Amino acid sequence: MENQLAKSSEERTFQYQDSLPSLPVPSLEESLKKYLESVKPFANEEEYKKTEAIVQKFQNGIGEKLQQKLLERAKEKRNWLEDWWLNVAYLDVRIPSQLHVNFGGPASHIEHYWPPKEGTQLERGSISLWHILNYWQLLRKEKLPVHKVGNTPLDMHQFRMLFSTCKVPGITRDSVINYFRTESEGHCPSHIAVMCRGRVFVFDVMHEGCLMTPPEILRQLTYIQKKCHSEPDGPGVAALTSEERTRWAKAREYLISLNPENLTMLEKIQSSLLVFCLDDGSPHVTPEDYSQVATKVLTGDPTVRWGDKSYNLISFSNGVFGCNCDGSDKVRDIPLPEELVFTVDEKVLNDINQAKAQYFKQASDLQLLVYAFTSFGKKLTKKKKLHPDTFVQLALQLAYYRLHGRPGCCYETAMTRYFYHGRTETVRSCTVEAVRWCQSMQDPSTSLFEQQHRMLEAFAKHNKMMKDCSTGKGFDRHLLGLSLIAKEECLPVPELFTDPLFSRSGGGGNFVLSTSLIGYLRVQGVVVPMVHNGYGFFYHIRDDRFIVACTAWKSCPETDAEKLVQQTFRAFSDMMQLMDIAHL
C-alpha cells in the first residue's frame, strides 16, 4: 500500500470526469417497444392488446410532448436523471432506510485469513481501519486508478461519496451532505466516529501530518472499549437513524432545540470519514455459510450504527471482518478520543426506545441467507461460452418459476458509468425467451436439445439487454423521466403508468425479484426485498463458486428465501448438464 501511495501515477482519479459523455435520452419509440416486450410474460392476450393500445395512444399523444421536454432538460444537464433519481430512489423515501434502503454484508477476509477468534476485535479493527484510511489517502491524492472498460474510462464520481458523506433527514425529503475534498481542492475532515454500547467518540486519524499507525489506532480503540465496558451504556442516540424518516427528522429537530451543542455533535458524526462500530455480537460464519454474520450486519444493534452514514465499518467481538498489513509499532503521544455526550431528556429517550422497538420488530421479520455453491463457478461457465452473470439470472428465473409456478418480474442492476455521473439502469431479466425456456424445463415431453436451444436463446436476449442498458438504451429510467416531467408540468398521470400491467411487470418499484451482481471479487452483501411478497437476491461470482445472498419477509406466507436459494443451486446444475448434451 505504501509503495502504491508513493508511486506517481500519470492518471488522476477524477481527471476524465469533465470529458465523459452526457447521459443520452433514448428514442421514445424504442423504449416503448422494449417496454411492451417486457410486459408480455405477465399478460394474457386480451390484457396485452389493451396495454398495446395504451402505449400507442401515449406514443402518439402526451408521450411525444413529454419526450420533447425531456430532451430540453438533457440539453441543460449533463445527466438529466441524476437529481431525480437521488430524490425518487433515496431522499423522498419515508420508510426507515437503515433496514429498507441500506446495503450490508460481511467483510471478505473470513475464509482465507481471519477466521472468527475471540479477543481479536480491536487488533483486527485497527489493521482494517489503517488499510481503509490508506485508501482514503489514495482518493485524496487522486492516485486511485481510473476504472476502465478496455481503454474507455468510467465515471468515478461515486468514489467521492464513500467517505465523509451523510444523509440528513428532512420532514418530506432528506438531503445528502458530502464533506470530502481531494488534496488539490482543500481541507477535508480527518476524524472518524466510533460507536460502542450506545456511546459515541471521535478522534483524528492524522497526527502531525501523518496517518496514525495500526498500534496508534489500537490504542484509541482500546481506550474507548475499556471506558464503555467499565461504565454504564449511553443513551443510544444512533438508534434514531433507524426510524421512519419523517419521525427521525422531527426527533432530530427536537434534539437540536434542547441544546445547540447537540447540533455540533451531529455535524461531527456527519462529517466523519466513517463510523466504526464496536458490536458485542459474535456471529457464526464459515466459507460456505455467511447467513448469520450477514443478518447481524443488516439487522444488528441500532445503537452502534449510524444508518445515514455512507460507510459503517462493523467490528464483531470475534474479530469477524478485516484485512492484514505490516506497520510501525511506535505509538506517539496522541490526544485521547473525545466523547460526544448528547443532551437528552425523557422525550428523546422515548424516541430512542420507540425507534429501537420498530427496528427490532421489522428486523425480526427478515429471513436472510448467504450460501456458497461450490461445485463450479466462473471458470466452467466461461469455458462453456456462457456469460456468468446471465447464468445466475436465468437460474434464478427457473428457480422462481419452479417454486411459484409463474414468471417472476425481475430487476437486475446494469451500470451506466460510461456516462457523466452515470449510475444504474434496470435490466428486466424475466423475458419472453426466459419464460419459454422455464416452461420447457418443466415439460417432460420437451427434448433436452430443445431445452438447450431455448436456454441459449434466453442467454442471447439477456446479454443484448445488458449491453443496451449499459450503453444508455434501457427504458425504465426513461419512463421514470417521462412520468416525472408530467408531474413537474402538473399534468394528469398518463394511463401508461396506471395500467395494471405496468406494476405487475415491476414498474413503479414493484419487482418481486430485486437482484444485483456485486462483482467478481470477495465483496458481498444484500438488501431487503423491494415488495412484501418478493426477494432480495445479490450474488458474487468467483472462479470456483457462486455466493448467493437472499432475503424474504417471514410474514409473507408465499416466499421462502431458503427454498429459492436451493432451487437456484439445483438450476445451476441442470443448466450445466444441458450444456454437456452438445458434447454427447
Coordinates of C-alpha atoms in Angstrom, one line a residue:
M1 CA 0.0 0.0 0.0
E2 CA 2.8 2.4 0.9
N3 CA 4.5 1.6 -2.4
Q4 CA 1.2 2.3 -4.2
L5 CA 0.9 5.7 -2.4
A6 CA 4.5 6.6 -3.3
K7 CA 4.1 5.9 -7.0
S8 CA 3.3 9.0 -9.0
S9 CA 0.5 7.8 -11.3
E10 CA 0.2 9.7 -14.6
E11 CA -3.6 9.5 -14.5
R12 CA -5.5 11.2 -11.7
T13 CA -8.7 9.5 -10.3
F14 CA -11.1 12.2 -11.4
Q15 CA -9.3 13.6 -14.4
Y16 CA -11.7 12.3 -17.0
Q17 CA -14.9 13.5 -15.3
D18 CA -15.3 16.5 -17.5
S19 CA -14.8 14.7 -20.7
L20 CA -17.3 11.8 -20.1
P21 CA -20.3 11.8 -22.5
S22 CA -23.6 13.1 -21.2
L23 CA -26.4 10.6 -20.4
P24 CA -28.4 10.2 -23.6
V25 CA -32.2 10.3 -23.8
P26 CA -33.3 7.1 -25.6
S27 CA -35.7 7.1 -28.5
L28 CA -39.4 7.1 -27.4
E29 CA -40.4 4.6 -30.0
E30 CA -37.6 2.2 -29.0
S31 CA -38.3 2.5 -25.2
L32 CA -42.0 1.8 -25.7
K33 CA -41.3 -1.2 -27.9
K34 CA -38.9 -2.6 -25.3
Y35 CA -41.5 -1.9 -22.5
L36 CA -44.2 -3.8 -24.4
E37 CA -41.9 -6.7 -24.9
S38 CA -41.2 -6.8 -21.1
V39 CA -44.8 -7.0 -20.1
K40 CA -45.7 -10.0 -22.3
P41 CA -44.8 -12.7 -19.7
F42 CA -47.4 -11.2 -17.3
A43 CA -50.3 -10.7 -19.6
N44 CA -52.9 -12.8 -21.4
E45 CA -53.8 -11.9 -25.0
E46 CA -56.6 -9.6 -24.0
E47 CA -54.6 -7.7 -21.4
Y48 CA -51.6 -7.4 -23.8
K49 CA -53.8 -5.9 -26.5
K50 CA -55.2 -3.4 -24.1
T51 CA -51.8 -2.3 -22.9
E52 CA -50.6 -2.2 -26.6
A53 CA -53.4 0.3 -27.3
I54 CA -52.5 2.4 -24.2
V55 CA -48.9 2.5 -25.3
Q56 CA -49.8 3.5 -28.9
K57 CA -52.0 6.3 -27.5
F58 CA -49.2 7.5 -25.3
Q59 CA -46.6 7.5 -28.1
N60 CA -48.8 9.5 -30.5
G61 CA -50.1 11.9 -27.8
I62 CA -48.8 13.1 -24.5
G63 CA -45.7 10.9 -24.7
E64 CA -44.3 12.9 -27.6
K65 CA -44.7 16.2 -25.7
L66 CA -43.1 14.7 -22.6
Q67 CA -40.2 13.4 -24.7
Q68 CA -39.6 16.9 -26.1
K69 CA -39.5 18.4 -22.6
L70 CA -37.1 15.6 -21.5
L71 CA -34.8 16.4 -24.5
E72 CA -34.8 20.1 -23.5
R73 CA -33.8 19.1 -19.9
A74 CA -31.0 16.9 -21.3
K75 CA -29.6 20.0 -23.2
E76 CA -29.2 21.8 -19.9
K77 CA -28.0 18.9 -17.7
R78 CA -25.1 16.5 -18.4
N79 CA -27.1 13.9 -16.6
W80 CA -30.8 14.5 -16.9
L81 CA -31.6 11.7 -14.5
E82 CA -29.2 12.3 -11.6
D83 CA -31.1 14.7 -9.3
W84 CA -34.4 13.0 -10.0
W85 CA -33.0 9.5 -9.2
L86 CA -31.4 10.6 -6.0
N87 CA -34.7 12.1 -4.9
V88 CA -37.1 9.4 -6.0
A89 CA -34.9 6.4 -5.1
Y90 CA -33.4 7.7 -1.9
L91 CA -34.3 11.1 -0.5
D92 CA -38.1 11.2 -0.8
V93 CA -38.5 7.6 0.5
R94 CA -40.0 7.8 4.0
I95 CA -39.6 4.2 5.2
P96 CA -36.7 3.5 7.6
S97 CA -33.6 3.5 5.4
Q98 CA -31.2 1.5 7.7
L99 CA -33.1 -1.7 7.1
H100 CA -35.0 -1.0 3.8
V101 CA -32.6 1.0 1.7
N102 CA -29.0 0.3 3.0
F103 CA -26.8 -2.5 1.7
G104 CA -25.0 -4.7 4.2
G105 CA -22.7 -7.7 4.2
P106 CA -19.7 -9.3 5.8
A107 CA -16.1 -8.2 5.0
S108 CA -14.1 -10.5 2.8
H109 CA -11.3 -11.9 4.9
I110 CA -13.1 -14.5 6.9
E111 CA -12.4 -17.6 4.8
H112 CA -8.7 -17.2 3.9
Y113 CA -7.1 -15.0 6.5
W114 CA -9.1 -14.1 9.6
P115 CA -11.4 -16.8 10.8
P116 CA -13.6 -16.0 13.9
K117 CA -11.4 -15.7 17.0
E118 CA -12.5 -14.1 20.3
G119 CA -10.2 -11.4 21.6
T120 CA -9.1 -10.1 18.1
Q121 CA -11.8 -7.4 17.6
L122 CA -9.6 -4.4 18.4
E123 CA -6.3 -5.6 16.9
R124 CA -8.0 -6.6 13.6
G125 CA -10.1 -3.5 13.7
S126 CA -7.1 -1.2 13.9
I127 CA -5.4 -3.0 11.0
S128 CA -8.6 -2.9 8.9
L129 CA -9.1 0.8 9.7
W130 CA -5.5 1.5 8.7
H131 CA -6.0 -0.1 5.3
I132 CA -9.2 1.8 4.7
L133 CA -7.6 5.1 5.7
N134 CA -4.8 4.4 3.2
Y135 CA -7.5 4.0 0.6
W136 CA -8.9 7.4 1.7
Q137 CA -5.5 8.9 1.2
L138 CA -5.3 7.4 -2.3
L139 CA -8.6 9.1 -3.1
R140 CA -7.5 12.4 -1.6
K141 CA -4.3 12.3 -3.6
E142 CA -6.2 11.1 -6.7
K143 CA -4.0 8.1 -7.0
L144 CA -6.7 5.5 -7.2
P145 CA -6.6 4.2 -10.8
V146 CA -9.4 5.2 -13.1
H147 CA -11.8 2.3 -13.7
K148 CA -11.9 1.4 -17.4
V149 CA -13.6 -1.0 -19.8
G150 CA -10.8 -1.6 -22.4
N151 CA -9.5 1.9 -22.8
T152 CA -12.8 3.7 -22.1
P153 CA -12.8 5.5 -18.7
L154 CA -15.8 5.1 -16.4
D155 CA -17.4 7.7 -14.2
M156 CA -15.6 7.8 -10.8
H157 CA -18.0 10.3 -9.1
Q158 CA -19.4 7.8 -6.6
F159 CA -16.0 7.4 -5.0
R160 CA -16.3 11.0 -3.8
M161 CA -19.3 9.8 -1.8
L162 CA -17.6 7.0 0.0
F163 CA -16.0 9.0 2.9
S164 CA -17.3 12.0 4.9
T165 CA -20.8 11.7 3.4
C166 CA -24.1 11.5 5.3
K167 CA -27.8 11.7 4.7
V168 CA -29.7 14.2 6.8
P169 CA -33.4 13.6 7.5
G170 CA -36.0 16.1 6.3
I171 CA -39.7 16.3 7.0
T172 CA -40.6 15.5 3.4
R173 CA -37.3 15.0 1.7
D174 CA -33.8 14.1 3.1
S175 CA -30.6 15.7 1.9
V176 CA -27.0 14.5 1.4
I177 CA -24.1 16.3 2.7
N178 CA -20.6 15.5 1.3
Y179 CA -17.6 16.9 3.1
F180 CA -14.9 15.0 1.1
R181 CA -12.3 17.1 -0.8
T182 CA -9.2 16.0 -2.7
E183 CA -5.9 17.5 -1.6
S184 CA -6.0 19.9 -4.5
E185 CA -9.5 21.0 -3.6
G186 CA -8.6 21.9 0.0
H187 CA -9.4 20.9 3.6
C188 CA -11.2 17.6 4.2
P189 CA -12.3 16.2 7.6
S190 CA -9.8 13.6 9.0
H191 CA -11.7 12.2 12.0
I192 CA -13.6 9.0 12.5
A193 CA -16.6 8.3 14.8
V194 CA -16.5 5.2 17.0
M195 CA -19.7 3.8 18.4
C196 CA -19.8 1.4 21.4
R197 CA -22.6 0.5 23.8
G198 CA -24.8 3.4 23.0
R199 CA -22.0 6.0 23.2
V200 CA -20.2 8.0 20.5
F201 CA -16.5 9.0 20.3
V202 CA -14.4 10.8 17.7
F203 CA -10.7 11.1 17.1
D204 CA -8.5 12.5 14.3
V205 CA -6.7 9.8 12.3
M206 CA -3.9 12.3 11.2
H207 CA -1.2 13.3 13.7
E208 CA 1.4 15.9 12.8
G209 CA 0.6 15.5 9.1
C210 CA 0.9 11.7 9.1
L211 CA -1.7 8.9 9.2
M212 CA -1.8 7.0 12.5
T213 CA -0.2 3.6 12.6
P214 CA -2.2 0.5 13.4
P215 CA -0.8 0.4 17.0
E216 CA -1.8 4.0 17.5
I217 CA -5.4 3.3 16.2
L218 CA -5.4 0.3 18.5
R219 CA -4.6 2.5 21.5
Q220 CA -7.6 4.7 20.7
L221 CA -10.0 1.8 20.2
T222 CA -8.7 0.2 23.5
Y223 CA -9.3 3.4 25.4
I224 CA -12.9 3.6 24.0
Q225 CA -13.7 -0.1 24.7
K226 CA -12.3 -0.1 28.2
K227 CA -14.3 3.1 29.1
C228 CA -17.5 1.7 27.7
H229 CA -17.2 -1.7 29.3
S230 CA -16.5 -0.3 32.8
E231 CA -19.2 2.4 32.7
P232 CA -23.0 2.4 32.1
D233 CA -24.2 2.2 28.5
G234 CA -25.0 5.5 26.7
P235 CA -28.5 6.6 25.6
G236 CA -28.0 5.1 22.0
V237 CA -28.9 8.3 20.0
A238 CA -27.8 6.4 16.9
A239 CA -30.9 4.3 17.1
L240 CA -32.9 7.3 15.9
T241 CA -31.3 6.9 12.4
S242 CA -33.2 3.6 12.1
E243 CA -36.6 5.3 12.5
E244 CA -39.1 6.2 9.8
R245 CA -37.6 9.3 8.0
T246 CA -40.1 12.0 9.0
R247 CA -40.1 10.8 12.6
W248 CA -36.3 10.9 12.7
A249 CA -36.3 14.4 11.2
K250 CA -38.7 15.6 13.9
A251 CA -36.7 13.9 16.7
R252 CA -33.5 15.4 15.3
E253 CA -35.0 18.9 15.3
Y254 CA -36.1 18.4 18.9
L255 CA -32.7 17.1 19.9
I256 CA -31.1 20.3 18.4
S257 CA -33.6 22.5 20.2
L258 CA -32.6 21.1 23.6
N259 CA -29.0 22.3 23.2
P260 CA -27.1 23.8 20.3
E261 CA -24.1 21.6 21.2
N262 CA -26.2 18.7 20.1
L263 CA -26.0 20.1 16.5
T264 CA -22.3 20.4 16.7
M265 CA -22.0 16.8 17.8
L266 CA -24.4 15.6 15.0
E267 CA -22.2 17.5 12.5
K268 CA -19.1 15.8 13.8
I269 CA -20.7 12.4 13.1
Q270 CA -22.0 13.6 9.7
S271 CA -18.5 14.9 8.6
S272 CA -16.5 11.9 10.0
L273 CA -14.7 9.8 7.4
L274 CA -16.7 6.8 8.5
V275 CA -18.3 5.2 11.5
F276 CA -16.5 2.4 13.2
C277 CA -19.0 0.2 15.1
L278 CA -17.8 -1.9 18.1
D279 CA -20.5 -4.6 18.2
D280 CA -20.7 -7.1 21.1
G281 CA -22.2 -9.7 18.8
S282 CA -20.2 -12.8 17.9
P283 CA -21.8 -14.3 14.7
H284 CA -21.1 -17.7 13.4
V285 CA -19.6 -17.9 9.9
T286 CA -18.0 -20.4 7.5
P287 CA -16.8 -20.1 3.9
E288 CA -20.0 -21.9 2.8
D289 CA -22.5 -20.1 5.1
Y290 CA -22.4 -16.4 5.8
S291 CA -26.1 -16.2 6.8
Q292 CA -25.6 -15.3 10.5
V293 CA -22.9 -12.6 10.0
A294 CA -24.9 -11.0 7.1
T295 CA -28.0 -10.9 9.3
K296 CA -26.1 -9.3 12.2
V297 CA -24.6 -6.7 9.8
L298 CA -28.0 -5.8 8.3
T299 CA -30.2 -6.2 11.4
G300 CA -27.8 -5.8 14.4
D301 CA -27.7 -3.4 17.3
P302 CA -29.1 0.0 16.1
T303 CA -27.3 1.9 18.9
V304 CA -23.9 1.3 17.3
R305 CA -24.8 2.0 13.7
W306 CA -25.4 5.5 12.2
G307 CA -27.8 4.4 9.5
D308 CA -27.4 7.7 7.5
K309 CA -23.6 7.4 7.0
S310 CA -22.2 6.3 3.7
Y311 CA -19.9 3.9 5.5
N312 CA -20.3 2.0 8.7
L313 CA -17.5 -0.5 9.4
I314 CA -18.8 -3.1 11.9
S315 CA -16.4 -5.0 14.1
F316 CA -17.7 -8.0 16.0
S317 CA -16.2 -9.3 19.2
N318 CA -15.0 -12.5 17.5
G319 CA -12.9 -10.4 15.0
V320 CA -15.2 -11.2 12.0
F321 CA -14.2 -8.7 9.2
G322 CA -10.9 -7.1 8.2
C323 CA -7.7 -7.5 6.4
N324 CA -3.9 -7.6 7.1
C325 CA -0.9 -5.3 6.8
D326 CA 2.5 -4.5 8.3
G327 CA 3.0 -1.3 10.3
S328 CA 5.3 0.6 12.8
D329 CA 4.7 -0.4 16.4
K330 CA 5.7 3.1 17.6
V331 CA 2.9 4.9 19.4
R332 CA 3.2 8.7 19.5
D333 CA 1.7 11.0 22.2
I334 CA -1.7 11.4 20.6
P335 CA -4.8 13.1 22.2
L336 CA -7.3 10.6 23.5
P337 CA -10.7 10.2 21.7
E338 CA -13.4 12.8 22.5
E339 CA -16.8 11.5 23.7
L340 CA -19.8 13.2 22.2
V341 CA -22.2 13.4 25.1
F342 CA -25.7 14.5 23.8
T343 CA -28.1 16.4 26.0
V344 CA -31.2 14.3 26.2
D345 CA -34.5 14.3 28.1
E346 CA -37.4 12.0 28.6
K347 CA -38.8 12.7 25.2
V348 CA -35.5 11.9 23.4
L349 CA -35.2 8.7 25.4
N350 CA -38.7 7.7 24.5
D351 CA -38.0 8.5 20.8
I352 CA -34.9 6.2 21.0
N353 CA -36.9 3.4 22.6
Q354 CA -39.6 3.7 20.0
A355 CA -37.0 3.7 17.2
K356 CA -35.4 0.5 18.7
A357 CA -38.8 -1.2 19.1
Q358 CA -39.9 -0.6 15.5
Y359 CA -36.4 -1.5 14.2
F360 CA -36.2 -4.8 16.1
K361 CA -39.8 -5.7 15.1
Q362 CA -39.0 -5.3 11.4
A363 CA -35.5 -6.8 11.7
S364 CA -37.0 -10.0 13.3
D365 CA -39.3 -10.4 10.3
L366 CA -36.4 -10.6 7.9
Q367 CA -35.2 -14.0 6.6
L368 CA -31.6 -13.7 5.3
L369 CA -29.4 -16.4 3.9
V370 CA -25.9 -16.3 2.4
Y371 CA -24.8 -19.6 0.9
A372 CA -21.9 -20.7 -1.4
F373 CA -22.5 -23.0 -4.3
T374 CA -19.1 -24.7 -4.7
S375 CA -19.5 -27.3 -7.5
F376 CA -18.2 -24.8 -10.1
G377 CA -18.1 -21.1 -10.8
K378 CA -17.0 -18.6 -13.4
K379 CA -14.3 -20.8 -14.9
L380 CA -16.6 -23.5 -16.1
T381 CA -19.4 -21.3 -17.3
K382 CA -17.0 -19.2 -19.4
K383 CA -15.4 -22.5 -20.7
K384 CA -19.0 -23.3 -21.9
K385 CA -19.1 -19.8 -23.5
L386 CA -21.9 -18.7 -21.1
H387 CA -21.8 -15.3 -19.5
P388 CA -21.6 -16.0 -15.7
D389 CA -23.9 -13.2 -14.7
T390 CA -26.6 -14.2 -17.2
F391 CA -26.1 -17.8 -16.0
V392 CA -27.1 -16.7 -12.5
Q393 CA -30.0 -14.6 -13.7
L394 CA -31.5 -17.4 -15.8
A395 CA -31.0 -19.9 -12.9
L396 CA -32.9 -17.5 -10.7
Q397 CA -35.8 -17.3 -13.2
L398 CA -36.0 -21.1 -13.4
A399 CA -35.8 -21.3 -9.6
Y400 CA -38.7 -18.8 -9.1
Y401 CA -40.8 -20.5 -11.8
R402 CA -40.4 -23.9 -10.2
L403 CA -41.1 -22.6 -6.7
H404 CA -44.0 -20.3 -7.5
G405 CA -45.4 -21.8 -10.8
R406 CA -45.3 -18.5 -12.6
P407 CA -42.8 -16.0 -14.0
G408 CA -41.2 -13.5 -11.6
C409 CA -40.7 -9.9 -12.7
C410 CA -37.1 -9.1 -12.0
Y411 CA -34.9 -6.1 -11.6
E412 CA -31.2 -6.5 -12.3
T413 CA -28.8 -3.6 -11.9
A414 CA -26.9 -2.5 -15.0
M415 CA -24.2 0.1 -14.6
T416 CA -24.3 3.3 -16.8
R417 CA -20.8 4.5 -15.8
Y418 CA -19.8 5.2 -19.4
F419 CA -21.7 8.5 -18.9
Y420 CA -21.2 11.5 -16.7
H421 CA -22.4 10.7 -13.2
G422 CA -23.9 7.6 -14.6
R423 CA -25.2 5.1 -12.0
T424 CA -27.7 2.4 -12.9
E425 CA -30.4 1.2 -15.3
T426 CA -32.9 -1.7 -14.9
V427 CA -32.4 -4.9 -16.8
R428 CA -35.7 -6.8 -16.8
S429 CA -34.5 -10.4 -16.6
C430 CA -37.9 -12.0 -17.0
T431 CA -38.1 -12.1 -20.8
V432 CA -40.4 -14.0 -23.1
E433 CA -37.4 -16.1 -24.0
A434 CA -36.6 -16.9 -20.4
V435 CA -40.2 -17.9 -19.7
R436 CA -40.3 -20.2 -22.8
W437 CA -37.2 -21.9 -21.5
C438 CA -38.5 -22.3 -18.0
Q439 CA -41.7 -23.8 -19.4
S440 CA -39.7 -26.2 -21.5
M441 CA -37.7 -27.3 -18.4
Q442 CA -40.9 -28.2 -16.6
D443 CA -42.4 -30.1 -19.6
P444 CA -41.3 -33.8 -19.7
S445 CA -42.2 -34.0 -23.4
T446 CA -39.6 -31.4 -24.4
S447 CA -36.3 -32.9 -25.6
L448 CA -33.0 -32.0 -23.9
F449 CA -31.8 -30.5 -27.2
E450 CA -34.9 -28.2 -27.4
Q451 CA -34.3 -27.2 -23.7
Q452 CA -30.7 -26.3 -24.5
H453 CA -31.8 -24.4 -27.6
R454 CA -34.3 -22.3 -25.7
M455 CA -31.8 -21.7 -22.9
L456 CA -29.3 -20.3 -25.4
E457 CA -32.0 -18.0 -26.9
A458 CA -32.7 -16.7 -23.4
F459 CA -28.9 -16.1 -22.9
A460 CA -28.7 -14.2 -26.1
K461 CA -31.7 -12.0 -25.2
H462 CA -30.3 -11.2 -21.7
N463 CA -26.8 -10.4 -23.0
K464 CA -28.3 -8.0 -25.5
M465 CA -30.4 -6.3 -22.9
M466 CA -27.5 -5.8 -20.6
K467 CA -25.4 -4.3 -23.4
D468 CA -28.3 -1.9 -24.3
C469 CA -28.9 -0.8 -20.7
S470 CA -25.2 -0.2 -20.1
T471 CA -24.9 2.0 -23.2
G472 CA -27.9 4.2 -22.4
K473 CA -30.5 2.3 -24.3
G474 CA -32.6 1.0 -21.4
F475 CA -36.2 2.1 -20.9
D476 CA -37.1 2.0 -17.2
R477 CA -35.2 5.2 -16.2
H478 CA -36.5 6.8 -19.5
L479 CA -40.1 6.0 -18.5
L480 CA -39.4 7.4 -15.0
G481 CA -38.1 10.6 -16.6
L482 CA -41.3 11.0 -18.7
S483 CA -43.5 10.4 -15.6
L484 CA -41.6 13.0 -13.6
I485 CA -41.8 15.6 -16.4
A486 CA -45.6 15.0 -16.4
K487 CA -45.6 15.6 -12.6
E488 CA -43.5 18.7 -12.9
E489 CA -45.8 20.1 -15.5
C490 CA -48.8 19.4 -13.2
L491 CA -50.3 17.1 -15.9
P492 CA -52.6 14.1 -15.1
V493 CA -50.7 10.8 -14.6
P494 CA -50.6 9.2 -18.1
E495 CA -52.6 6.0 -18.4
L496 CA -49.4 4.1 -19.2
F497 CA -48.4 4.4 -15.5
T498 CA -51.8 3.4 -14.1
D499 CA -52.3 0.4 -16.3
P500 CA -52.3 -2.7 -14.0
L501 CA -49.6 -4.3 -16.3
F502 CA -47.2 -1.5 -15.5
S503 CA -46.9 -2.5 -11.8
R504 CA -47.5 -6.2 -12.5
S505 CA -44.4 -6.3 -14.7
G506 CA -42.4 -4.5 -12.0
G507 CA -42.9 -0.8 -12.9
G508 CA -43.0 1.7 -10.1
G509 CA -40.7 -0.3 -7.8
N510 CA -42.8 -3.5 -7.8
F511 CA -40.3 -6.1 -8.9
V512 CA -40.7 -9.4 -6.9
L513 CA -37.0 -10.2 -7.6
S514 CA -34.6 -7.3 -6.7
T515 CA -31.2 -8.5 -7.9
S516 CA -27.6 -7.4 -8.5
L517 CA -24.3 -8.9 -9.3
I518 CA -21.9 -7.4 -6.7
G519 CA -18.9 -8.3 -8.7
Y520 CA -16.2 -10.9 -9.3
L521 CA -14.2 -10.2 -6.1
R522 CA -14.9 -11.3 -2.5
V523 CA -17.2 -8.4 -1.6
Q524 CA -20.7 -9.5 -0.7
G525 CA -23.9 -8.1 0.8
V526 CA -27.6 -7.9 0.3
V527 CA -30.7 -5.6 0.5
V528 CA -34.2 -6.4 1.7
P529 CA -36.9 -7.3 -0.9
M530 CA -38.5 -4.4 -2.9
V531 CA -42.0 -5.6 -2.2
H532 CA -43.5 -7.7 0.7
N533 CA -44.1 -10.8 -1.5
G534 CA -40.6 -10.5 -3.1
Y535 CA -37.0 -11.4 -2.6
G536 CA -33.7 -9.6 -2.4
F537 CA -31.1 -11.6 -4.4
F538 CA -27.5 -10.4 -4.5
Y539 CA -24.5 -12.6 -5.6
H540 CA -20.9 -12.5 -6.4
I541 CA -19.1 -14.8 -8.8
R542 CA -15.7 -16.4 -8.3
D543 CA -13.7 -18.8 -10.4
D544 CA -14.8 -21.9 -8.4
R545 CA -18.1 -20.8 -6.8
F546 CA -21.2 -18.6 -6.8
I547 CA -22.1 -16.9 -3.4
V548 CA -25.7 -16.0 -3.2
A549 CA -27.4 -13.7 -0.6
C550 CA -31.1 -13.9 -0.4
T551 CA -33.7 -12.1 1.7
A552 CA -37.5 -12.5 2.2
W553 CA -40.1 -11.4 4.8
K554 CA -41.1 -14.2 7.2
S555 CA -44.6 -12.6 7.5
C556 CA -45.2 -13.3 3.8
P557 CA -46.6 -16.9 3.7
E558 CA -45.7 -17.5 0.0
T559 CA -42.0 -16.6 0.0
D560 CA -39.1 -18.6 1.4
A561 CA -35.5 -17.5 0.8
E562 CA -34.1 -20.9 1.8
K563 CA -36.2 -22.7 -0.9
L564 CA -35.4 -20.1 -3.5
V565 CA -31.6 -20.5 -3.0
Q566 CA -31.9 -24.3 -3.0
Q567 CA -33.9 -24.1 -6.3
T568 CA -31.3 -21.8 -7.7
F569 CA -28.5 -24.2 -6.9
R570 CA -30.5 -27.0 -8.5
A571 CA -30.9 -24.8 -11.6
F572 CA -27.1 -24.2 -11.8
S573 CA -26.6 -28.0 -12.0
D574 CA -29.4 -28.5 -14.5
M575 CA -28.1 -25.8 -16.8
M576 CA -24.6 -27.2 -16.8
Q577 CA -25.9 -30.6 -17.6
L578 CA -27.8 -29.1 -20.6
M579 CA -24.6 -27.7 -21.9
D580 CA -22.9 -31.1 -21.7
I581 CA -25.5 -32.5 -24.1
A582 CA -23.9 -30.9 -27.1
H583 CA -20.8 -33.0 -26.4
L584 CA -22.6 -36.4 -26.2

